[in-house]
Amino acid sequence: MNVLFIVVDDLRPVLGCYGDKLVKSPNIDQLASQSIVFSNAYAQQAVCAPSRVSFLTGRRPDTTRLYDFYSYWRVHAGNYTTMPQYFKENGYVTLSVGKVFHPGVSSNYSDDYPYSWSIPPFHPSAEKYENDKTCRGKDGKLYANLVCPVDVTEMPGGTLPDIQSTKEAIRLLNVMKTNKQKFFLAVGYHKPHIPLRYPQEFLKLYPLENITLAPDPWVPEKLPSVAYNPWTDIRQRDDVEALNVSFPYGPLPDDFQRQVRQSYYAAVSYLDMQVGLLLNALDDVGLSNSTIVVFTADHGWSLGEHGEWAKYSNFDVATRVPLMFYVPGMTTSSVSQRERVFPYLDPFSHILRKVPEGRSEKVVELVSLFSTLAELAGLQVPPMCPETSFHIALCTEGASIVRYFNASEEKSGCDDTSRCFNNETVAFSQYPRPADTPQWNSDKPKLKDIRIMGYSMRTVDYRYTVWVQFNPNNFSANFEDVHAGELYMVETDPNQDYNIYSNTSHG
């Protein structure tokens, strides 16, 4: 089968198919209704480059040795085979559109071409204006704002990056159909990454009076200061800077919090439209019955929870992602060539509340994507990596999760190859910090400045995190030197507001 791999930047599971009552995401919900949807899927680090390199190589950040943006794993850690490279080596044409690898040093300034891709990756020409002053303020002047609804016709080139990426992806689907080539097409969407810049008509979907604040917009009393992320990149946007919020804990004004949340939702609906057009094109070329579709994000995003914004933490809001797999004949009954699986649904007129057919509550990790997709495509599943694998080109640190696709199989928890405790699946995430208290570089410390690493383990029942001393020169964590700890019981504290790490009863 072909593979269409859709990866979104900074998308937490605010989607109808994940039970969100406010968001309008009919196209993604329609995909979910034909897919197996994982309710508890987690990224390995809540920042773009490390997360993407992790799931595209199938290795954890401690093995890619990338916690920032400034090294290329093939040189810096080991010459690891990537997921698209493996498909390419197995006869697939591999194609990259938009933001798949993080651009820059971390993918060798080439999105890892020619190793991973058959042709040079496509980047939308409008991408370079992403942080320019394109947001019109109340005074009519242009700003580089966080909240940025725009008139698309006024934008440089009269377009936006995600619109360009959709068009290119559709063009490539038509080429593949004509050439009858089996393909692995990765499409990376920018929104809802900041700035929250999207066509202004999407604001109509979310009247401000319907927007609530986060359920817990305060900094939790027992949150260790090392765990807090001070959302520095948001403070640097013109509209936020004008608010003069004190660093690091000063809250954003309530009315502005609502505007940010409103714009995040609007950006998600704009994304949904792009996904809808792309999937509709898959129908148009008659390939919906022979293409696996994966939909996920590189990590989540805080919308005021714990007084935090952006990602950069080990909380569920930052690490939990949507994850769904559409596999023709497996997650849905076989479809004939002419039957439409993904007719385009207009977010402005469709209220779709389709419930996913298949849903798994198993705790899973993005590092499992490589082996899972290999298995679904009928390729040989790469072997599990040994304890240290810097010298091994092809292996993965995440076991395939295909065994959870059938709900009736849910009971058989674990085999020896997956990381399990008492037959329970777990997800590991981690986040580096330069110091015990919030600094200007706490969100994105460079490797040389990392002094503490927060290792976090999520099970169905709890999230447990320890912040330990870390040496960036030899990439070693010292678990004897614990700076702080966190323990949240999910059932009684779903938002992770009450840290009971120091309670003697949980010794």
Short mmCIF file of C-alpha atoms in Angstrom, two decimals:
data_model
loop_
_atom_site.label_atom_id
_atom_site.label_comp_id
_atom_site.label_asym_id
_atom_site.label_seq_id
_atom_site.Cartn_x
_atom_site.Cartn_y
_atom_site.Cartn_z
CA MET A 1 0.00 0.00 0.00
CA ASN A 2 0.93 3.66 -0.39
CA VAL A 3 1.45 5.82 2.69
CA LEU A 4 0.15 9.34 3.24
CA PHE A 5 1.79 10.63 6.42
CA ILE A 6 0.28 13.88 7.73
CA VAL A 7 2.19 15.59 10.54
CA VAL A 8 0.96 18.81 12.14
CA ASP A 9 2.99 21.34 14.12
CA ASP A 10 1.93 22.04 17.74
CA LEU A 11 -1.48 20.35 17.53
CA ARG A 12 -2.90 19.12 20.82
CA PRO A 13 -5.95 16.84 20.48
CA VAL A 14 -8.52 19.65 20.30
CA LEU A 15 -10.60 17.83 17.70
CA GLY A 16 -14.20 16.69 17.59
CA CYS A 17 -13.09 13.05 17.38
CA TYR A 18 -11.23 13.53 20.69
CA GLY A 19 -14.36 14.81 22.37
CA ASP A 20 -13.75 18.57 22.07
CA LYS A 21 -17.17 20.21 22.00
CA LEU A 22 -16.07 23.60 20.67
CA VAL A 23 -13.76 22.89 17.74
CA LYS A 24 -15.05 22.42 14.21
CA SER A 25 -12.86 19.76 12.56
CA PRO A 26 -15.22 17.79 10.29
CA ASN A 27 -12.58 16.49 7.86
CA ILE A 28 -10.20 15.16 10.50
CA ASP A 29 -13.21 13.71 12.35
CA GLN A 30 -14.29 11.99 9.12
CA LEU A 31 -10.79 10.48 8.79
CA ALA A 32 -11.02 9.37 12.44
CA SER A 33 -14.35 7.67 11.78
CA GLN A 34 -12.57 5.34 9.32
CA SER A 35 -9.44 4.91 11.46
CA ILE A 36 -8.11 3.45 14.67
CA VAL A 37 -7.70 6.43 16.99
CA PHE A 38 -5.23 6.39 19.88
CA SER A 39 -6.48 8.43 22.84
CA ASN A 40 -3.20 8.26 24.77
CA ALA A 41 -0.38 8.96 22.32
CA TYR A 42 2.69 10.93 23.46
CA ALA A 43 5.68 12.67 21.89
CA GLN A 44 9.19 12.02 23.22
CA GLN A 45 10.09 15.71 23.61
CA ALA A 46 7.74 18.68 23.38
CA VAL A 47 9.70 20.74 20.87
CA CYS A 48 9.81 20.46 17.06
CA ALA A 49 13.26 19.29 15.94
CA PRO A 50 13.95 16.71 18.67
CA SER A 51 10.46 15.23 18.38
CA ARG A 52 10.57 14.93 14.59
CA VAL A 53 14.06 13.47 14.47
CA SER A 54 12.96 11.01 17.17
CA PHE A 55 9.89 9.64 15.39
CA LEU A 56 11.43 9.77 11.90
CA THR A 57 14.44 7.71 13.08
CA GLY A 58 12.50 5.59 15.61
CA ARG A 59 15.01 6.54 18.33
CA ARG A 60 14.62 8.47 21.57
CA PRO A 61 16.24 11.88 22.10
CA ASP A 62 18.97 10.33 24.25
CA THR A 63 19.95 8.24 21.20
CA THR A 64 19.64 10.96 18.55
CA ARG A 65 21.41 13.26 21.07
CA LEU A 66 19.24 16.10 19.81
CA TYR A 67 17.50 18.19 22.50
CA ASP A 68 17.82 21.52 20.67
CA PHE A 69 18.02 22.50 16.96
CA TYR A 70 21.74 22.54 16.34
CA SER A 71 23.07 19.11 15.40
CA TYR A 72 22.54 16.53 12.68
CA TRP A 73 22.15 13.02 14.07
CA ARG A 74 24.08 11.26 11.27
CA VAL A 75 27.21 13.22 12.25
CA HIS A 76 26.52 13.79 15.93
CA ALA A 77 25.09 10.46 17.14
CA GLY A 78 24.96 7.68 14.53
CA ASN A 79 24.14 7.15 10.86
CA TYR A 80 20.57 6.00 11.57
CA THR A 81 18.19 4.91 8.84
CA THR A 82 15.01 7.02 8.83
CA MET A 83 11.46 5.85 8.25
CA PRO A 84 11.18 7.44 4.75
CA GLN A 85 14.69 6.16 3.90
CA TYR A 86 13.57 2.62 4.78
CA PHE A 87 10.53 2.93 2.52
CA LYS A 88 12.74 4.34 -0.25
CA GLU A 89 15.14 1.39 0.11
CA ASN A 90 12.10 -0.89 -0.24
CA GLY A 91 10.98 0.47 -3.60
CA TYR A 92 8.82 3.43 -2.61
CA VAL A 93 9.02 6.90 -4.12
CA THR A 94 9.39 9.08 -1.01
CA LEU A 95 8.19 12.67 -1.07
CA SER A 96 8.27 15.48 1.49
CA VAL A 97 6.00 18.54 1.40
CA GLY A 98 6.09 21.37 3.96
CA LYS A 99 7.52 20.88 7.44
CA VAL A 100 8.32 17.20 7.93
CA PHE A 101 11.88 17.22 9.24
CA HIS A 102 12.63 20.46 11.08
CA PRO A 103 14.52 22.62 8.57
CA GLY A 104 18.09 23.78 9.34
CA VAL A 105 21.08 22.06 10.95
CA SER A 106 19.01 19.29 12.55
CA SER A 107 18.24 17.84 9.09
CA ASN A 108 21.50 18.95 7.39
CA TYR A 109 19.84 21.96 5.71
CA SER A 110 18.31 19.51 3.22
CA ASP A 111 15.52 17.79 5.17
CA ASP A 112 17.86 14.77 5.07
CA TYR A 113 17.79 14.63 1.27
CA PRO A 114 18.95 12.52 -0.56
CA TYR A 115 18.95 9.84 2.17
CA SER A 116 15.26 10.09 3.06
CA TRP A 117 13.61 11.44 -0.09
CA SER A 118 13.52 10.51 -3.77
CA ILE A 119 13.31 14.13 -4.91
CA PRO A 120 14.26 17.38 -3.11
CA PRO A 121 11.65 18.27 -0.45
CA PHE A 122 9.13 21.03 -1.23
CA HIS A 123 8.92 24.10 0.96
CA PRO A 124 6.21 26.69 0.32
CA SER A 125 7.62 30.01 -0.92
CA ALA A 126 5.43 31.91 1.58
CA GLU A 127 7.18 30.16 4.50
CA LYS A 128 9.88 32.83 4.67
CA TYR A 129 7.28 35.49 5.64
CA GLU A 130 6.04 33.44 8.59
CA ASN A 131 7.37 35.83 11.26
CA ASP A 132 7.17 39.06 9.27
CA LYS A 133 4.91 41.98 10.11
CA THR A 134 1.80 40.77 8.30
CA CYS A 135 -0.82 41.23 11.05
CA ARG A 136 -2.96 44.35 10.81
CA GLY A 137 -3.45 46.09 14.16
CA LYS A 138 -6.44 48.21 15.20
CA ASP A 139 -4.43 51.27 14.10
CA GLY A 140 -4.13 49.88 10.57
CA LYS A 141 -0.37 49.32 10.89
CA LEU A 142 1.31 45.94 10.37
CA TYR A 143 2.75 43.97 13.30
CA ALA A 144 4.43 40.63 14.05
CA ASN A 145 1.68 39.49 16.41
CA LEU A 146 0.85 36.23 18.14
CA VAL A 147 -2.85 36.58 17.28
CA CYS A 148 -2.96 37.16 13.54
CA PRO A 149 -6.15 36.65 11.51
CA VAL A 150 -5.42 37.91 7.98
CA ASP A 151 -6.90 38.67 4.59
CA VAL A 152 -5.09 36.09 2.47
CA THR A 153 -5.16 38.30 -0.64
CA GLU A 154 -3.04 40.87 1.23
CA MET A 155 -0.37 38.32 2.17
CA PRO A 156 2.98 38.15 0.32
CA GLY A 157 2.28 36.12 -2.80
CA GLY A 158 -1.45 36.20 -2.00
CA THR A 159 -1.28 32.90 -0.16
CA LEU A 160 -0.23 31.11 3.06
CA PRO A 161 2.29 28.25 3.44
CA ASP A 162 -0.24 25.52 4.28
CA ILE A 163 -2.39 26.42 1.26
CA GLN A 164 0.70 26.04 -0.95
CA SER A 165 1.64 22.72 0.68
CA THR A 166 -1.83 21.29 0.05
CA LYS A 167 -1.67 22.28 -3.63
CA GLU A 168 1.77 20.70 -4.05
CA ALA A 169 0.73 17.51 -2.26
CA ILE A 170 -2.33 17.22 -4.54
CA ARG A 171 -0.10 17.77 -7.60
CA LEU A 172 2.21 14.97 -6.44
CA LEU A 173 -0.74 12.59 -5.86
CA ASN A 174 -1.74 13.14 -9.48
CA VAL A 175 1.83 12.49 -10.69
CA MET A 176 1.99 9.25 -8.65
CA LYS A 177 -1.36 8.13 -10.05
CA THR A 178 -0.22 8.82 -13.64
CA ASN A 179 3.14 7.10 -13.15
CA LYS A 180 1.54 4.24 -11.20
CA GLN A 181 4.32 4.48 -8.59
CA LYS A 182 3.88 3.35 -5.00
CA PHE A 183 4.64 6.26 -2.74
CA PHE A 184 5.35 7.43 0.79
CA LEU A 185 4.13 11.04 0.82
CA ALA A 186 4.76 13.07 3.98
CA VAL A 187 2.86 16.35 4.31
CA GLY A 188 3.81 18.69 7.14
CA TYR A 189 1.40 21.48 8.08
CA HIS A 190 2.55 24.59 9.98
CA LYS A 191 -0.61 25.68 11.74
CA PRO A 192 -1.51 25.91 14.60
CA HIS A 193 2.18 26.75 15.27
CA ILE A 194 2.64 30.40 16.25
CA PRO A 195 2.11 33.02 14.96
CA LEU A 196 -1.58 32.10 14.90
CA ARG A 197 -1.92 33.40 11.34
CA TYR A 198 -4.90 32.07 9.38
CA PRO A 199 -7.62 33.38 7.02
CA GLN A 200 -9.74 35.78 9.09
CA GLU A 201 -13.08 34.20 8.10
CA PHE A 202 -12.30 31.30 10.46
CA LEU A 203 -12.83 33.62 13.43
CA LYS A 204 -16.56 33.52 12.62
CA LEU A 205 -16.62 29.89 13.76
CA TYR A 206 -15.61 30.90 17.30
CA PRO A 207 -17.50 33.87 18.81
CA LEU A 208 -15.39 35.24 21.66
CA GLU A 209 -18.26 34.79 24.14
CA ASN A 210 -18.05 31.01 23.61
CA ILE A 211 -14.35 30.88 24.51
CA THR A 212 -13.47 29.85 28.05
CA LEU A 213 -10.18 30.10 29.91
CA ALA A 214 -8.13 27.01 30.71
CA PRO A 215 -9.69 25.04 33.60
CA ASP A 216 -6.51 25.68 35.65
CA PRO A 217 -4.95 28.99 34.53
CA TRP A 218 -2.80 29.31 37.66
CA VAL A 219 0.72 28.04 38.36
CA PRO A 220 0.19 24.97 40.59
CA GLU A 221 1.27 25.50 44.18
CA LYS A 222 3.55 22.45 44.36
CA LEU A 223 4.99 22.71 40.87
CA PRO A 224 8.81 22.60 41.11
CA SER A 225 10.18 25.77 39.50
CA VAL A 226 12.35 23.67 37.15
CA ALA A 227 9.20 22.18 35.61
CA TYR A 228 7.70 25.54 34.58
CA ASN A 229 8.22 26.81 31.04
CA PRO A 230 8.18 30.64 30.80
CA TRP A 231 6.92 30.81 27.15
CA THR A 232 9.67 33.20 26.07
CA ASP A 233 8.95 33.05 22.32
CA ILE A 234 5.39 34.23 22.93
CA ARG A 235 6.56 37.20 24.96
CA GLN A 236 8.56 38.38 21.95
CA ARG A 237 5.49 38.88 19.73
CA ASP A 238 4.44 42.52 19.29
CA ASP A 239 0.94 42.16 20.77
CA VAL A 240 2.20 40.24 23.83
CA GLU A 241 5.17 42.55 24.36
CA ALA A 242 2.73 45.47 24.52
CA LEU A 243 1.05 43.83 27.55
CA ASN A 244 4.22 44.15 29.70
CA VAL A 245 3.70 40.81 31.43
CA SER A 246 6.17 40.18 34.24
CA PHE A 247 8.71 37.35 33.78
CA PRO A 248 8.37 34.46 34.41
CA TYR A 249 5.02 33.92 36.15
CA GLY A 250 3.02 37.03 35.28
CA PRO A 251 -0.29 35.88 33.81
CA LEU A 252 -1.66 37.11 30.49
CA PRO A 253 -4.84 39.22 30.91
CA ASP A 254 -8.01 37.09 30.75
CA ASP A 255 -9.40 38.79 27.65
CA PHE A 256 -6.14 38.22 25.78
CA GLN A 257 -6.05 34.57 26.92
CA ARG A 258 -9.48 34.15 25.32
CA GLN A 259 -8.23 35.71 22.08
CA VAL A 260 -5.25 33.33 21.97
CA ARG A 261 -7.50 30.33 22.57
CA GLN A 262 -9.99 31.59 19.96
CA SER A 263 -7.19 31.96 17.39
CA TYR A 264 -5.76 28.54 18.17
CA TYR A 265 -9.18 27.00 17.45
CA ALA A 266 -9.56 29.08 14.28
CA ALA A 267 -6.13 27.88 13.11
CA VAL A 268 -7.20 24.27 13.77
CA SER A 269 -10.30 24.70 11.59
CA TYR A 270 -8.14 26.25 8.84
CA LEU A 271 -5.86 23.20 9.14
CA ASP A 272 -8.91 20.92 8.98
CA MET A 273 -9.88 22.52 5.68
CA GLN A 274 -6.41 21.77 4.24
CA VAL A 275 -6.55 18.16 5.44
CA GLY A 276 -10.04 17.86 3.93
CA LEU A 277 -8.86 19.10 0.52
CA LEU A 278 -5.89 16.72 0.60
CA LEU A 279 -7.97 13.65 1.51
CA ASN A 280 -10.61 14.62 -1.04
CA ALA A 281 -7.83 14.61 -3.66
CA LEU A 282 -6.85 11.10 -2.56
CA ASP A 283 -10.44 10.11 -3.45
CA ASP A 284 -10.21 12.02 -6.76
CA VAL A 285 -7.17 10.05 -7.92
CA GLY A 286 -8.83 6.81 -6.82
CA LEU A 287 -6.17 5.86 -4.27
CA SER A 288 -8.16 5.89 -1.02
CA ASN A 289 -8.55 2.12 -1.22
CA SER A 290 -4.80 1.51 -1.52
CA THR A 291 -3.28 4.15 0.75
CA ILE A 292 -2.60 4.04 4.49
CA VAL A 293 -3.22 7.47 6.04
CA VAL A 294 -1.51 8.44 9.29
CA PHE A 295 -2.42 11.67 11.07
CA THR A 296 -0.43 13.00 14.03
CA ALA A 297 1.43 16.00 15.48
CA ASP A 298 4.98 16.55 16.68
CA HIS A 299 3.74 17.49 20.19
CA GLY A 300 0.95 19.41 21.93
CA TRP A 301 0.63 23.01 23.11
CA SER A 302 -0.44 24.68 26.38
CA LEU A 303 -3.32 27.13 26.17
CA GLY A 304 -3.01 28.68 29.62
CA GLU A 305 -3.03 25.48 31.67
CA HIS A 306 -0.73 25.83 34.73
CA GLY A 307 -0.23 29.47 33.71
CA GLU A 308 1.81 28.21 30.74
CA TRP A 309 1.70 28.76 26.99
CA ALA A 310 3.51 27.01 24.13
CA LYS A 311 5.02 23.53 24.59
CA TYR A 312 8.42 23.05 26.32
CA SER A 313 7.23 20.94 29.27
CA ASN A 314 6.48 17.37 30.34
CA PHE A 315 2.77 17.91 31.02
CA ASP A 316 0.14 16.05 28.98
CA VAL A 317 -0.92 19.31 27.31
CA ALA A 318 2.58 19.54 25.80
CA THR A 319 3.33 15.86 25.12
CA ARG A 320 -0.05 14.36 24.17
CA VAL A 321 -0.85 14.27 20.46
CA PRO A 322 -3.62 13.08 18.17
CA LEU A 323 -2.73 9.81 16.45
CA MET A 324 -4.86 7.87 13.98
CA PHE A 325 -4.27 5.28 11.28
CA TYR A 326 -6.59 4.66 8.35
CA VAL A 327 -5.79 1.27 6.81
CA PRO A 328 -8.11 0.18 3.98
CA GLY A 329 -9.58 -3.26 4.65
CA MET A 330 -8.30 -3.24 8.23
CA THR A 331 -9.71 -0.21 10.06
CA THR A 332 -12.56 0.02 7.58
CA SER A 333 -14.21 -2.42 5.19
CA SER A 334 -12.70 -2.48 1.71
CA VAL A 335 -13.87 0.29 -0.58
CA SER A 336 -14.33 0.03 -4.31
CA GLN A 337 -12.26 2.20 -6.64
CA ARG A 338 -15.09 4.65 -7.33
CA GLU A 339 -16.48 4.96 -3.84
CA ARG A 340 -15.69 8.19 -1.99
CA VAL A 341 -14.20 7.71 1.45
CA PHE A 342 -13.23 11.31 2.18
CA PRO A 343 -15.66 13.74 0.51
CA TYR A 344 -14.62 17.29 1.39
CA LEU A 345 -16.63 18.78 4.28
CA ASP A 346 -16.85 22.54 4.63
CA PRO A 347 -16.07 23.47 8.28
CA PHE A 348 -18.48 26.44 7.92
CA SER A 349 -21.52 24.29 7.18
CA HIS A 350 -20.75 20.83 8.51
CA ILE A 351 -21.28 19.88 12.08
CA LEU A 352 -19.88 16.39 12.00
CA ARG A 353 -19.79 14.44 15.21
CA LYS A 354 -18.80 11.08 13.82
CA VAL A 355 -17.44 8.88 16.54
CA PRO A 356 -14.33 6.86 15.70
CA GLU A 357 -15.14 3.21 15.05
CA GLY A 358 -11.96 1.97 16.62
CA ARG A 359 -10.44 3.64 19.64
CA SER A 360 -7.58 2.47 21.79
CA GLU A 361 -6.87 3.75 25.30
CA LYS A 362 -3.43 2.12 25.28
CA VAL A 363 -0.57 4.45 26.17
CA VAL A 364 1.59 4.68 23.02
CA GLU A 365 4.56 6.75 21.82
CA LEU A 366 5.49 8.45 18.56
CA VAL A 367 8.81 6.59 18.60
CA SER A 368 6.70 3.54 17.58
CA LEU A 369 5.61 5.09 14.26
CA PHE A 370 8.51 3.66 12.24
CA SER A 371 7.95 0.00 13.15
CA THR A 372 4.15 0.40 13.03
CA LEU A 373 4.13 1.81 9.49
CA ALA A 374 6.64 -0.78 8.30
CA GLU A 375 4.37 -3.55 9.59
CA LEU A 376 1.21 -2.01 8.10
CA ALA A 377 2.89 -1.67 4.70
CA GLY A 378 4.00 -5.32 4.80
CA LEU A 379 7.70 -4.49 5.04
CA GLN A 380 10.00 -6.33 7.39
CA VAL A 381 9.71 -4.66 10.80
CA PRO A 382 13.13 -3.28 11.81
CA PRO A 383 14.60 -5.05 14.86
CA MET A 384 14.34 -3.50 18.32
CA CYS A 385 17.54 -1.63 19.25
CA PRO A 386 19.81 -3.05 21.94
CA GLU A 387 20.54 -0.94 25.03
CA THR A 388 23.08 1.18 23.13
CA SER A 389 22.66 1.39 19.38
CA PHE A 390 24.83 4.29 18.17
CA HIS A 391 26.67 1.92 15.81
CA ILE A 392 23.52 0.28 14.37
CA ALA A 393 22.06 1.84 11.23
CA LEU A 394 18.69 0.08 11.26
CA CYS A 395 16.78 -0.60 14.47
CA THR A 396 14.03 1.16 16.42
CA GLU A 397 13.37 1.93 20.06
CA GLY A 398 9.60 1.79 19.68
CA ALA A 399 7.71 -1.48 19.21
CA SER A 400 4.98 -1.65 16.56
CA ILE A 401 1.52 -0.89 17.95
CA VAL A 402 -0.37 -2.77 15.23
CA ARG A 403 -1.26 -5.35 17.90
CA TYR A 404 -3.57 -2.74 19.50
CA PHE A 405 -5.53 -2.07 16.30
CA ASN A 406 -8.09 -4.73 17.05
CA ALA A 407 -10.05 -3.72 20.15
CA SER A 408 -10.54 -7.34 21.16
CA GLU A 409 -6.74 -7.73 21.34
CA GLU A 410 -6.51 -4.93 23.92
CA LYS A 411 -6.31 -7.39 26.77
CA SER A 412 -2.98 -8.89 25.78
CA GLY A 413 -0.86 -6.04 27.05
CA CYS A 414 2.75 -6.73 26.30
CA ASP A 415 5.31 -8.88 24.65
CA ASP A 416 8.99 -8.97 25.52
CA THR A 417 10.00 -6.49 22.84
CA SER A 418 7.93 -3.58 24.14
CA ARG A 419 8.74 -1.59 27.22
CA CYS A 420 6.20 -2.65 29.79
CA PHE A 421 5.82 -2.83 33.53
CA ASN A 422 3.36 -5.26 35.08
CA ASN A 423 1.86 -5.74 31.63
CA GLU A 424 1.16 -2.04 31.35
CA THR A 425 2.23 0.14 28.45
CA VAL A 426 4.07 3.38 29.24
CA ALA A 427 5.23 6.46 27.36
CA PHE A 428 8.49 8.27 28.08
CA SER A 429 9.06 11.95 27.40
CA GLN A 430 11.86 14.26 28.47
CA TYR A 431 12.71 17.94 28.63
CA PRO A 432 16.02 19.75 29.25
CA ARG A 433 16.50 22.80 31.46
CA PRO A 434 19.47 25.14 31.99
CA ALA A 435 18.74 25.76 35.69
CA ASP A 436 16.40 25.01 38.61
CA THR A 437 14.49 28.27 38.14
CA PRO A 438 12.98 29.75 34.96
CA GLN A 439 15.55 31.58 32.80
CA TRP A 440 15.23 33.33 29.44
CA ASN A 441 16.57 30.16 27.80
CA SER A 442 14.54 27.65 29.86
CA ASP A 443 12.23 26.79 26.97
CA LYS A 444 14.94 26.12 24.41
CA PRO A 445 18.33 25.65 26.07
CA LYS A 446 21.22 24.91 23.75
CA LEU A 447 22.98 21.61 24.38
CA LYS A 448 25.99 23.22 26.11
CA ASP A 449 23.67 25.00 28.57
CA ILE A 450 21.64 21.95 29.66
CA ARG A 451 22.20 21.13 33.34
CA ILE A 452 19.02 19.24 34.23
CA MET A 453 16.91 16.72 32.33
CA GLY A 454 13.32 16.00 33.27
CA TYR A 455 12.44 12.37 32.49
CA SER A 456 8.73 11.71 32.50
CA MET A 457 6.80 8.46 32.45
CA ARG A 458 3.11 8.34 31.59
CA THR A 459 0.98 5.30 32.35
CA VAL A 460 -2.77 5.00 32.16
CA ASP A 461 -2.96 5.91 35.87
CA TYR A 462 -0.29 8.51 36.49
CA ARG A 463 2.43 10.83 35.21
CA TYR A 464 5.71 10.59 37.10
CA THR A 465 8.64 12.94 36.42
CA VAL A 466 12.10 13.29 37.91
CA TRP A 467 14.39 16.24 37.18
CA VAL A 468 17.98 14.99 37.43
CA GLN A 469 21.46 16.39 36.96
CA PHE A 470 22.61 16.16 33.31
CA ASN A 471 26.07 16.52 31.80
CA PRO A 472 25.92 17.84 28.20
CA ASN A 473 29.54 16.92 27.48
CA ASN A 474 28.94 13.19 27.71
CA PHE A 475 25.13 13.12 27.49
CA SER A 476 24.80 11.46 30.86
CA ALA A 477 21.98 11.78 33.37
CA ASN A 478 22.72 11.22 37.04
CA PHE A 479 19.65 9.65 38.67
CA GLU A 480 21.40 9.82 42.04
CA ASP A 481 21.15 13.63 41.85
CA VAL A 482 17.42 14.39 41.78
CA HIS A 483 16.62 18.11 41.74
CA ALA A 484 12.83 17.76 41.87
CA GLY A 485 10.01 15.33 41.25
CA GLU A 486 6.37 15.32 40.16
CA LEU A 487 3.61 12.75 40.54
CA TYR A 488 0.04 13.25 39.29
CA MET A 489 -2.75 10.70 39.60
CA VAL A 490 -4.77 10.96 36.39
CA GLU A 491 -8.09 9.68 37.68
CA THR A 492 -8.47 12.25 40.47
CA ASP A 493 -6.32 14.97 38.87
CA PRO A 494 -6.73 14.81 35.07
CA ASN A 495 -5.24 18.28 34.54
CA GLN A 496 -2.12 17.48 36.59
CA ASP A 497 -2.45 20.35 39.05
CA TYR A 498 -1.71 18.60 42.36
CA ASN A 499 1.83 17.33 42.65
CA ILE A 500 1.86 14.56 45.28
CA TYR A 501 5.50 13.57 44.78
CA SER A 502 6.34 14.47 48.39
CA ASN A 503 3.31 12.77 49.94
CA THR A 504 4.58 10.01 52.18
CA SER A 505 1.65 7.79 51.23
CA HIS A 506 3.10 7.53 47.70
CA GLY A 507 6.58 6.51 48.77
#
